[in-house]
Amino acid sequence: MIEVQGVSHQIGKTPILSDITLRLPKGKLTALIGPNGAGKSTLLSLTGRLMALQAGQIRVDGSDIGTTDTRALAKQMAILSQSNPLGSRLRVRELVSFGRWPHHQGRPGPRDAELVKQALEDMDLTALADRFLDALSGGQRQRSFIAMTLAQGADWLLLDEPLAALDMAHARGVMARLAGLRDAGRSIVVVLHDINHAAVWADHIVAMKSGRIAAEGPPAQVCTAEVLGAIYDMDLQVMQVEGKPLVLHHL
Amino acid sequence: MDRRFTLLSLALTAACAAYLFWGLGASWQFVLSLRTGKLAGMLLVGAAVAVATVLFQTVSRNRILTPQIMGFDALYILMQTALVASLGLSGFAGLAAPVKFTVEVVIMIAASLVLFGTLLGRAGQDVARLILTGVILGVLFRSAAGFLARLLDPNAFAVVQYASFASFARVNTDLLPIAALLTCGAIGLALWVAPRLDVLALGRPIAISLGLAHDRLMLLALALVAVLVSVATALVGPIAFFGLIVAGLAHEAAGTHRHARLLPMAMLIAGILLVGGQTLFERALGLQSTLSVVIEFVGGLFFLWLLLRGRIR
Amino acid sequence: MRPALALTLALLPLSAASLLIGAADMDLATLGTDPQAALILTVSRLPRTLAVILTGAALAIAGVVMQQLVRNRFVEPGTTGTAESAALGLLAVTLIAPAAPIWIKMVAASLAAMAGTALFLRLIRRLPAREVLLVPLVGIVLSTILGAMVTFIGWQTDLLQMISIWLFTGEFSGVIAGRYELLWIAAAAAALAWFAADRFAILGLGQETATGLGLNPDAVMRLGLVVVAVVTALVIVTVGMIPFIGLVVPNIVARSMGDNLRATLPVTAAGGAALVLVCDITGRLVRYPYEVPVGTVLGVVGSLLFLWLLYREPARG
């Protein structure tokens, strides 16, 4: 479980997060949703210790991220940011191999090689393994980065808008794989822009607005016209399709 | 890969041999000892600039920057002048050269960490603004150093401040021992953390996610850059674009991003260019002290080409 | 007209101060009676003060014209290779025809400066329009490259001393009557810019807009090149390159007054004169009776101002 307690964050004088207290369930796929500026990415970055905590506490499976050694944390959680411009020209295999770094610190062993191979297979990248990243499509690149986080072998995967710049087919493919990973025992927290992906794939949704938690719970509870309408400040309808909510935000 | 390494090593050995033994006249013992000192100086400077540039480019994640373009060497000159100004000409200048140099290096490390650590942290996206800032800082530091120098001793410092080109012919040999010590120490440290630098190159979020102590490593790298630039500047003076050429060639020659390979390659290439170039200029062409100007020229063209190609990413 | 008036009025006490400060003792009270004092005034102090004012004004205006030609705020003749090209021209004439009269040397320097600036304009045409700060960067690199060429030639021909005076440390300490009069021509060239102020302003809006308004953009561009080249060549030969004036003064004026050149050019000129006066006086006072070259003082002040401009403004065109 990830426990967030009393976390606040501001940039200059602007408050981004106000007193967030939250419990993210283990072994489930949790989606963070909300309008722009709600603080979702900030919360994810703080949880992944990419930014320093200003106020409050965050614990990942009992480890306080403020005091625990960063290398130990890397074995517990893997974070993927929204954009990842690389300085060096890498092949897919090389990138994914870096995922094993927390474990081998520069001296890879046979187990590492095997896990890298597994990660490449899980993300359908075996055929592309020796291609350069800049020669791949957006979807293939994204899968490569996800494969890297997979190879890291951490219990928790934190992903910030992994579907941005992906076309519909690849977006659905990525969500299906994340669900598969959840079934295999990993815990996933993903910031999503498209509410419908959250409605269909997530076990648990945390909705944020203006730096606070506006609603929390399973999709059936959060994805209703009243709740979402209040969060996004718009009139919308919600239908049920195959037992899952379908949010008609575009009508 | 290792073949290239061997080839380059051979080329460097040949260049050194040429420098030492070509055109030895009558009093060869004296000339040889003189040349050995200068050769040592050139190899040190080459290695220092090579490693400093590669490290800096990794930390700033940009292949168009070098410490000199960002004003590191001008900062060193300013620190030097400021130390003399504040501690008094007789007091400070009276210290033994190695001691003086060590103090300068320590202060240089502190100043660089503050200045360039903040700059690299803030600038992030706008690389053009970062480079421009570095260039302006270079002018600022050089002018400030000139200003202080004039305040100290208006008569003695009638020097050309802005474009003091380095001279590889007149290496400052009494600093060689301490310079060698610092350079070898810094390069050794760089090679030791080379695998971690590979992870650093992936970008801050990924590096942190993989459990690297990113900010600490970045500061360490900047400190190493500060030491190496101080050594190079103290030995021969400011060289703006040499590192750019060396780093560019090293990336091409090494064919890999791994620092364990890249750093030694860069050092070899730097040595070949400097020693070979100086031999060529001194012996074959008879043009003393102009190698650095030619390097500025060629390096400047290379930099311009990079800018116009939009490789500024 | 208010800022122009204020600046011009400020020039009066500054000029007075400039007239009074110097290594030699000169008491204004004794002007009438002491021939020595009058001599110092007319041969040294007055020419120097005039030189400072003319240089400041001319360089500031050359900076404005350059910025309109390039359509970028962060350029000036000292950072685009213009000064170095002028130096190349001067070198060429000095080597080929050392006995040539001064006006031939000036023409050669100006033509070379025009060529160098034209090269810069061609280079930046290949840059993407959004990258505002790449333009000054390319200019600086070009001036470094040209500077290396100049230094190389100077080293080989033993003219390095002269080159360092032209390019690297501008100062007014060598100005006496008979050595600065060329600056009046520079001022005249700058005044030419004022007459064509509207044309330059329109050119700054872009080639298409200018043509649409019935202007001939190429002709205005050539006029601009002439102004910039002449001012630069004359300044570097007389006192050496004074950095940053052409860059920071027009920017500061534009921040408060905008880009209506007909109104802002006089203010820019007065502002340039004032800034150089202040720096020159400072240079003369900090280590009295020795002098710190104004180029050094401006190297510090100007770069700080440039950094301020770089970080205060949201890097707009």
Coordinates of C-alpha atoms in Angstrom, one line a residue, chain B residues 85-295:
Chain B
A85 CA 43.1 41.1 -4.9
S86 CA 41.7 40.1 -1.5
L87 CA 44.7 38.5 0.1
G88 CA 47.1 41.0 -1.1
L89 CA 49.8 40.7 -3.7
S90 CA 52.6 40.0 -1.3
G91 CA 50.8 37.7 1.0
F92 CA 49.1 35.4 -1.4
A93 CA 51.5 35.6 -4.3
G94 CA 54.3 34.7 -1.9
L95 CA 52.9 31.2 -1.3
A96 CA 54.4 28.3 -3.1
A97 CA 52.9 27.7 -6.5
P98 CA 51.4 24.3 -5.8
V99 CA 49.7 25.6 -2.6
K100 CA 48.4 28.6 -4.3
F101 CA 47.0 26.5 -7.1
T102 CA 45.3 24.1 -4.7
V103 CA 43.5 27.0 -3.0
E104 CA 42.4 28.3 -6.3
V105 CA 41.0 25.0 -7.3
V106 CA 39.1 24.6 -4.1
I107 CA 37.5 28.0 -4.5
M108 CA 36.8 27.2 -8.1
I109 CA 34.9 24.1 -7.2
A110 CA 32.7 25.9 -4.7
A111 CA 32.0 28.8 -7.1
S112 CA 31.2 26.4 -10.1
L113 CA 28.9 24.2 -8.1
V114 CA 26.9 27.2 -7.0
L115 CA 26.8 29.0 -10.3
F116 CA 26.5 26.1 -12.8
G117 CA 24.6 23.8 -10.5
T118 CA 21.8 26.5 -10.3
L119 CA 22.0 27.3 -14.0
L120 CA 21.8 23.8 -15.2
G121 CA 19.0 23.1 -12.7
R122 CA 16.9 26.1 -13.8
A123 CA 17.5 26.3 -17.5
G124 CA 16.3 22.9 -18.5
Q125 CA 14.4 23.5 -21.7
D126 CA 15.8 26.7 -23.3
V127 CA 19.2 25.5 -24.4
A128 CA 19.9 28.6 -26.5
R129 CA 19.3 30.8 -23.5
L130 CA 21.7 28.6 -21.5
I131 CA 24.5 28.9 -24.0
L132 CA 24.0 32.6 -24.4
T133 CA 24.1 33.0 -20.7
G134 CA 27.3 31.0 -20.6
V135 CA 28.9 33.2 -23.2
I136 CA 27.8 36.4 -21.4
L137 CA 29.1 35.0 -18.1
G138 CA 32.4 34.4 -19.8
V139 CA 32.6 38.0 -20.9
L140 CA 31.5 39.1 -17.5
F141 CA 34.1 37.1 -15.6
R142 CA 36.9 38.1 -18.0
S143 CA 36.0 41.7 -17.8
A144 CA 35.7 41.6 -14.0
A145 CA 39.1 39.9 -13.8
G146 CA 40.6 42.6 -16.0
F147 CA 38.9 45.2 -13.9
L148 CA 40.3 43.8 -10.6
A149 CA 43.7 43.4 -12.2
R150 CA 43.7 47.0 -13.1
L151 CA 42.7 48.0 -9.7
L152 CA 45.5 46.0 -8.2
D153 CA 48.3 47.2 -10.4
P154 CA 47.4 49.6 -13.1
N155 CA 50.8 49.5 -14.7
A156 CA 51.7 45.9 -14.8
F157 CA 48.4 44.7 -16.2
A158 CA 48.4 46.3 -19.6
V159 CA 47.3 42.9 -21.0
V160 CA 44.9 41.8 -23.7
Q161 CA 42.0 40.6 -21.6
Y162 CA 39.3 39.5 -23.9
A163 CA 41.1 37.3 -26.4
S164 CA 44.0 35.9 -24.5
F165 CA 44.5 32.8 -26.7
A166 CA 46.1 29.8 -25.1
S167 CA 49.7 29.0 -26.0
F168 CA 50.7 25.3 -26.0
A169 CA 54.3 26.3 -26.6
R170 CA 54.7 28.0 -23.2
V171 CA 53.3 25.5 -20.8
N172 CA 53.5 26.6 -17.2
T173 CA 55.9 23.8 -16.0
D174 CA 56.3 24.5 -12.3
L175 CA 52.7 23.6 -11.9
L176 CA 53.1 20.3 -13.6
P177 CA 53.5 18.0 -10.5
I178 CA 50.4 19.3 -8.7
A179 CA 48.5 19.5 -11.9
A180 CA 49.3 15.9 -12.7
L181 CA 48.2 14.8 -9.3
L182 CA 44.9 16.6 -9.5
T183 CA 44.2 15.5 -13.1
C184 CA 45.0 11.9 -12.5
G185 CA 42.8 12.0 -9.3
A186 CA 39.9 13.6 -11.1
I187 CA 40.1 11.4 -14.2
G188 CA 40.4 8.3 -12.0
L189 CA 37.3 9.3 -10.1
A190 CA 35.5 9.9 -13.4
L191 CA 36.4 6.5 -14.7
W192 CA 35.2 4.9 -11.4
V193 CA 31.8 6.5 -11.6
A194 CA 31.6 5.9 -15.4
P195 CA 28.8 3.3 -15.2
R196 CA 26.7 5.7 -13.1
L197 CA 27.2 8.4 -15.7
D198 CA 25.6 6.2 -18.3
V199 CA 22.5 6.1 -16.1
L200 CA 22.7 9.9 -15.6
A201 CA 22.6 10.3 -19.3
L202 CA 19.1 8.9 -19.4
G203 CA 17.6 11.9 -17.8
R204 CA 16.7 12.9 -14.3
P205 CA 13.3 11.1 -13.9
I206 CA 14.6 7.8 -15.2
A207 CA 17.9 8.0 -13.3
I208 CA 16.0 8.6 -10.1
S209 CA 13.5 5.9 -10.8
L210 CA 16.5 3.5 -11.3
G211 CA 17.7 4.5 -7.8
L212 CA 20.6 6.7 -8.8
A213 CA 21.6 9.5 -6.4
H214 CA 21.1 11.9 -9.4
D215 CA 21.7 15.3 -7.9
R216 CA 24.7 14.2 -5.9
L217 CA 26.3 12.6 -8.9
M218 CA 25.7 15.7 -11.0
L219 CA 27.4 17.9 -8.4
L220 CA 30.3 15.5 -8.3
A221 CA 30.6 15.6 -12.0
L222 CA 30.5 19.4 -12.0
A223 CA 33.2 19.5 -9.3
L224 CA 35.4 17.2 -11.4
V225 CA 34.8 19.5 -14.4
A226 CA 35.8 22.5 -12.3
V227 CA 39.1 20.8 -11.2
L228 CA 40.0 19.7 -14.7
V229 CA 39.2 23.1 -16.3
S230 CA 41.3 24.8 -13.6
V231 CA 44.2 22.6 -14.5
A232 CA 43.9 23.2 -18.2
T233 CA 43.5 26.9 -17.8
A234 CA 46.4 27.2 -15.4
L235 CA 48.7 25.3 -17.6
V236 CA 48.1 26.9 -20.9
G237 CA 45.3 29.4 -20.8
P238 CA 41.8 29.5 -22.1
I239 CA 40.8 27.2 -24.9
A240 CA 37.2 27.6 -26.0
F241 CA 36.4 25.1 -28.7
F242 CA 39.0 22.4 -28.4
G243 CA 36.8 20.3 -26.1
L244 CA 33.9 20.5 -28.5
I245 CA 36.0 19.0 -31.3
V246 CA 37.4 16.3 -29.1
A247 CA 34.0 15.3 -27.6
G248 CA 32.4 15.3 -31.1
L249 CA 35.2 13.1 -32.5
A250 CA 35.2 10.8 -29.4
H251 CA 31.5 10.1 -29.8
E252 CA 32.0 9.2 -33.4
A253 CA 35.0 7.1 -32.8
A254 CA 33.8 5.3 -29.8
G255 CA 30.4 4.4 -31.4
T256 CA 29.0 3.9 -27.9
H257 CA 27.5 6.0 -25.2
R258 CA 29.3 4.1 -22.4
H259 CA 31.6 6.4 -20.5
A260 CA 34.1 3.6 -19.7
R261 CA 34.9 3.6 -23.4
L262 CA 34.2 7.2 -24.2
L263 CA 36.5 8.9 -21.7
P264 CA 39.7 7.0 -22.7
M265 CA 38.9 7.6 -26.4
A266 CA 38.5 11.3 -25.8
M267 CA 41.8 11.5 -23.9
L268 CA 43.6 9.7 -26.8
I269 CA 42.1 11.9 -29.4
A270 CA 42.9 15.1 -27.5
G271 CA 46.5 14.0 -27.1
I272 CA 46.8 13.2 -30.8
L273 CA 45.4 16.6 -31.8
L274 CA 47.5 18.6 -29.4
V275 CA 50.8 16.8 -29.7
G276 CA 50.4 16.1 -33.4
G277 CA 49.2 19.6 -34.1
Q278 CA 51.9 21.3 -32.1
T279 CA 54.6 19.1 -33.8
L280 CA 53.2 20.0 -37.2
F281 CA 53.0 23.7 -36.4
E282 CA 56.3 24.0 -34.6
R283 CA 58.5 21.7 -36.7
A284 CA 57.0 21.4 -40.1
L285 CA 55.4 24.8 -40.6
G286 CA 57.6 26.8 -38.3
L287 CA 54.6 28.7 -36.9
Q288 CA 55.0 29.0 -33.1
S289 CA 52.2 29.7 -30.7
T290 CA 49.4 29.6 -33.3
L291 CA 48.0 26.2 -32.8
S292 CA 45.4 27.5 -30.4
V293 CA 44.2 30.1 -32.8
V294 CA 43.7 27.5 -35.5
I295 CA 41.9 25.3 -33.0

